Amino acid sequence: MPALLCTNGKERFATMTSTNATRYFRQLRSAGVVWLLLAMPLAAATARIYVTNHAGRTIAIVDTATNKVVHEIKDIEVPEAVDFSPDGKRVYISNGADDVLTVLDRKTGKLIKKVPLSGHANDLAATQDGKMVLVCIGQVPGGLDVID
């Protein structure tokens, strides 16, 4: 299921993997609650779902009002997780192939920086105050990278 990760009053963003997206939409359809997705844009001026393609190099950005891919972030090999700064200005993406955290400007899509990680990331979260990004390292022995 998607996790609603950010809202700045005007826009809402959620993330999910392509596998989870397929499963989630099937569950919604079979449960008869597809109307919830259609109502999401009413709660915010714009709603977007970021769907990571673990088997590839892209992240699809889906407009929930039209259910269409409106943009694609390319050249992120094995994108594992996505999160947003609390103000919605930055996108944080864990890059599984290169063990880096990619930071993008959400509006322009321009690269802000790449931060090396201590291992293969499997999840991440920006703190509520936006001062840090916490990255879970999934390879043995495991760990947590704290990025400010």
mmCIF file of C-alpha atoms in Angstrom:
data_model
loop_
_atom_site.group_PDB
_atom_site.id
_atom_site.type_symbol
_atom_site.label_atom_id
_atom_site.label_comp_id
_atom_site.label_asym_id
_atom_site.label_seq_id
_atom_site.Cartn_x
_atom_site.Cartn_y
_atom_site.Cartn_z
ATOM 1 C CA MET A 1 0.000 0.000 0.000
ATOM 2 C CA PRO A 2 1.280 3.495 -0.648
ATOM 3 C CA ALA A 3 2.415 5.676 2.194
ATOM 4 C CA LEU A 4 1.380 9.305 1.995
ATOM 5 C CA LEU A 5 4.701 10.934 2.632
ATOM 6 C CA CYS A 6 4.330 14.646 2.068
ATOM 7 C CA THR A 7 1.806 17.394 1.785
ATOM 8 C CA ASN A 8 2.552 21.090 1.602
ATOM 9 C CA GLY A 9 -1.077 22.251 1.636
ATOM 10 C CA LYS A 10 -1.382 22.373 -2.143
ATOM 11 C CA GLU A 11 0.121 19.072 -3.254
ATOM 12 C CA ARG A 12 0.293 15.504 -1.979
ATOM 13 C CA PHE A 13 2.881 12.888 -2.819
ATOM 14 C CA ALA A 14 2.932 9.146 -2.249
ATOM 15 C CA THR A 15 5.366 6.423 -3.176
ATOM 16 C CA MET A 16 5.094 2.738 -3.969
ATOM 17 C CA THR A 17 6.962 0.098 -5.927
ATOM 18 C CA SER A 18 5.597 -1.049 -9.271
ATOM 19 C CA THR A 19 4.817 -4.472 -7.749
ATOM 20 C CA ASN A 20 2.956 -2.928 -4.821
ATOM 21 C CA ALA A 21 1.107 -0.541 -7.153
ATOM 22 C CA THR A 22 -0.315 -3.437 -9.156
ATOM 23 C CA ARG A 23 -1.297 -5.309 -5.995
ATOM 24 C CA TYR A 24 -2.757 -2.153 -4.395
ATOM 25 C CA PHE A 25 -4.921 -1.238 -7.385
ATOM 26 C CA ARG A 26 -6.189 -4.830 -7.600
ATOM 27 C CA GLN A 27 -7.126 -4.753 -3.907
ATOM 28 C CA LEU A 28 -8.911 -1.433 -4.302
ATOM 29 C CA ARG A 29 -10.832 -2.636 -7.339
ATOM 30 C CA SER A 30 -11.879 -5.888 -5.660
ATOM 31 C CA ALA A 31 -12.852 -4.041 -2.471
ATOM 32 C CA GLY A 32 -14.983 -1.599 -4.445
ATOM 33 C CA VAL A 33 -13.177 1.485 -3.179
ATOM 34 C CA VAL A 34 -11.631 2.797 -6.392
ATOM 35 C CA TRP A 35 -13.554 6.014 -5.751
ATOM 36 C CA LEU A 36 -11.055 6.828 -2.967
ATOM 37 C CA LEU A 37 -8.323 7.307 -5.540
ATOM 38 C CA LEU A 38 -10.584 9.452 -7.644
ATOM 39 C CA ALA A 39 -11.388 11.631 -4.626
ATOM 40 C CA MET A 40 -7.729 12.206 -3.661
ATOM 41 C CA PRO A 41 -7.268 15.268 -5.908
ATOM 42 C CA LEU A 42 -10.234 16.927 -4.206
ATOM 43 C CA ALA A 43 -8.236 17.065 -0.969
ATOM 44 C CA ALA A 44 -5.270 18.792 -2.635
ATOM 45 C CA ALA A 45 -4.754 20.875 -5.749
ATOM 46 C CA THR A 46 -2.456 18.197 -7.164
ATOM 47 C CA ALA A 47 -1.768 14.591 -6.149
ATOM 48 C CA ARG A 48 1.115 12.533 -7.473
ATOM 49 C CA ILE A 49 2.231 8.967 -6.853
ATOM 50 C CA TYR A 50 5.917 8.136 -7.364
ATOM 51 C CA VAL A 51 6.256 4.491 -8.486
ATOM 52 C CA THR A 52 9.769 3.027 -8.330
ATOM 53 C CA ASN A 53 10.857 0.478 -10.919
ATOM 54 C CA HIS A 54 13.143 -1.836 -8.928
ATOM 55 C CA ALA A 55 14.017 -3.851 -12.017
ATOM 56 C CA GLY A 56 15.017 -0.811 -14.025
ATOM 57 C CA ARG A 57 16.265 2.740 -14.005
ATOM 58 C CA THR A 58 13.114 4.846 -13.677
ATOM 59 C CA ILE A 59 10.524 6.292 -11.329
ATOM 60 C CA ALA A 60 7.111 6.980 -12.867
ATOM 61 C CA ILE A 61 5.170 9.983 -11.564
ATOM 62 C CA VAL A 62 1.435 9.357 -11.848
ATOM 63 C CA ASP A 63 -1.209 12.104 -11.742
ATOM 64 C CA THR A 64 -4.062 10.660 -9.712
ATOM 65 C CA ALA A 65 -6.610 12.934 -11.404
ATOM 66 C CA THR A 66 -5.923 11.360 -14.809
ATOM 67 C CA ASN A 67 -4.272 8.071 -13.723
ATOM 68 C CA LYS A 68 -1.550 8.779 -16.285
ATOM 69 C CA VAL A 69 2.207 8.950 -16.050
ATOM 70 C CA VAL A 70 2.981 12.659 -16.294
ATOM 71 C CA HIS A 71 6.732 12.458 -15.825
ATOM 72 C CA GLU A 72 9.499 9.918 -15.499
ATOM 73 C CA ILE A 73 12.696 10.272 -13.508
ATOM 74 C CA LYS A 74 15.384 8.431 -15.465
ATOM 75 C CA ASP A 75 18.866 7.073 -14.878
ATOM 76 C CA ILE A 76 18.411 6.032 -11.253
ATOM 77 C CA GLU A 77 19.629 2.439 -11.340
ATOM 78 C CA VAL A 78 17.531 0.221 -9.031
ATOM 79 C CA PRO A 79 15.573 2.955 -7.220
ATOM 80 C CA GLU A 80 14.687 1.486 -3.831
ATOM 81 C CA ALA A 81 12.841 4.184 -1.914
ATOM 82 C CA VAL A 82 11.577 7.735 -2.356
ATOM 83 C CA ASP A 83 10.725 10.392 0.198
ATOM 84 C CA PHE A 84 10.238 14.144 0.180
ATOM 85 C CA SER A 85 11.338 17.111 2.246
ATOM 86 C CA PRO A 86 8.490 18.351 4.450
ATOM 87 C CA ASP A 87 8.050 21.430 2.237
ATOM 88 C CA GLY A 88 7.879 19.237 -0.901
ATOM 89 C CA LYS A 89 10.823 20.979 -2.577
ATOM 90 C CA ARG A 90 13.266 18.054 -2.581
ATOM 91 C CA VAL A 91 12.968 14.415 -3.611
ATOM 92 C CA TYR A 92 15.229 11.882 -1.890
ATOM 93 C CA ILE A 93 15.870 8.637 -3.786
ATOM 94 C CA SER A 94 17.960 5.692 -2.634
ATOM 95 C CA ASN A 95 19.935 4.312 -5.554
ATOM 96 C CA GLY A 96 20.417 0.588 -4.964
ATOM 97 C CA ALA A 97 23.023 -0.061 -7.629
ATOM 98 C CA ASP A 98 25.447 2.682 -6.582
ATOM 99 C CA ASP A 99 24.725 2.887 -2.833
ATOM 100 C CA VAL A 100 24.004 6.610 -2.975
ATOM 101 C CA LEU A 101 21.212 8.923 -1.935
ATOM 102 C CA THR A 102 20.164 11.081 -4.879
ATOM 103 C CA VAL A 103 18.666 14.476 -4.037
ATOM 104 C CA LEU A 104 16.577 16.198 -6.727
ATOM 105 C CA ASP A 105 14.701 19.481 -6.965
ATOM 106 C CA ARG A 106 11.086 18.257 -7.198
ATOM 107 C CA LYS A 107 9.818 21.060 -9.461
ATOM 108 C CA THR A 108 12.688 21.105 -11.971
ATOM 109 C CA GLY A 109 13.946 17.527 -11.638
ATOM 110 C CA LYS A 110 17.522 18.829 -11.488
ATOM 111 C CA LEU A 111 20.133 16.966 -9.501
ATOM 112 C CA ILE A 112 21.066 18.779 -6.300
ATOM 113 C CA LYS A 113 23.609 16.237 -5.046
ATOM 114 C CA LYS A 114 24.494 12.579 -4.564
ATOM 115 C CA VAL A 115 25.459 11.426 -1.096
ATOM 116 C CA PRO A 116 27.469 8.180 -0.697
ATOM 117 C CA LEU A 117 25.888 5.609 1.624
ATOM 118 C CA SER A 118 27.588 2.982 3.796
ATOM 119 C CA GLY A 119 25.825 0.127 1.964
ATOM 120 C CA HIS A 120 22.732 -0.967 0.057
ATOM 121 C CA ALA A 121 19.734 1.125 1.151
ATOM 122 C CA ASN A 122 16.316 -0.472 1.465
ATOM 123 C CA ASP A 123 14.289 2.407 2.931
ATOM 124 C CA LEU A 124 14.554 6.067 3.858
ATOM 125 C CA ALA A 125 12.666 8.857 5.575
ATOM 126 C CA ALA A 126 13.126 12.590 5.931
ATOM 127 C CA THR A 127 12.630 13.898 9.447
ATOM 128 C CA GLN A 128 9.587 16.081 10.077
ATOM 129 C CA ASP A 129 11.723 19.167 10.578
ATOM 130 C CA GLY A 130 13.539 18.467 7.290
ATOM 131 C CA LYS A 131 16.988 18.656 8.880
ATOM 132 C CA MET A 132 17.966 15.018 8.297
ATOM 133 C CA VAL A 133 17.335 12.062 6.028
ATOM 134 C CA LEU A 134 17.500 8.633 7.668
ATOM 135 C CA VAL A 135 18.539 5.798 5.361
ATOM 136 C CA CYS A 136 18.159 2.145 6.409
ATOM 137 C CA ILE A 137 21.058 -0.016 5.225
ATOM 138 C CA GLY A 138 19.804 -3.497 4.426
ATOM 139 C CA GLN A 139 23.002 -5.431 3.847
ATOM 140 C CA VAL A 140 24.600 -7.358 6.718
ATOM 141 C CA PRO A 141 25.214 -6.252 9.408
ATOM 142 C CA GLY A 142 22.642 -3.526 8.699
ATOM 143 C CA GLY A 143 22.743 0.043 9.842
ATOM 144 C CA LEU A 144 21.341 3.520 9.665
ATOM 145 C CA ASP A 145 22.929 6.397 7.763
ATOM 146 C CA VAL A 146 21.981 9.810 9.119
ATOM 147 C CA ILE A 147 22.390 12.569 6.524
ATOM 148 C CA ASP A 148 22.088 16.251 7.351
#
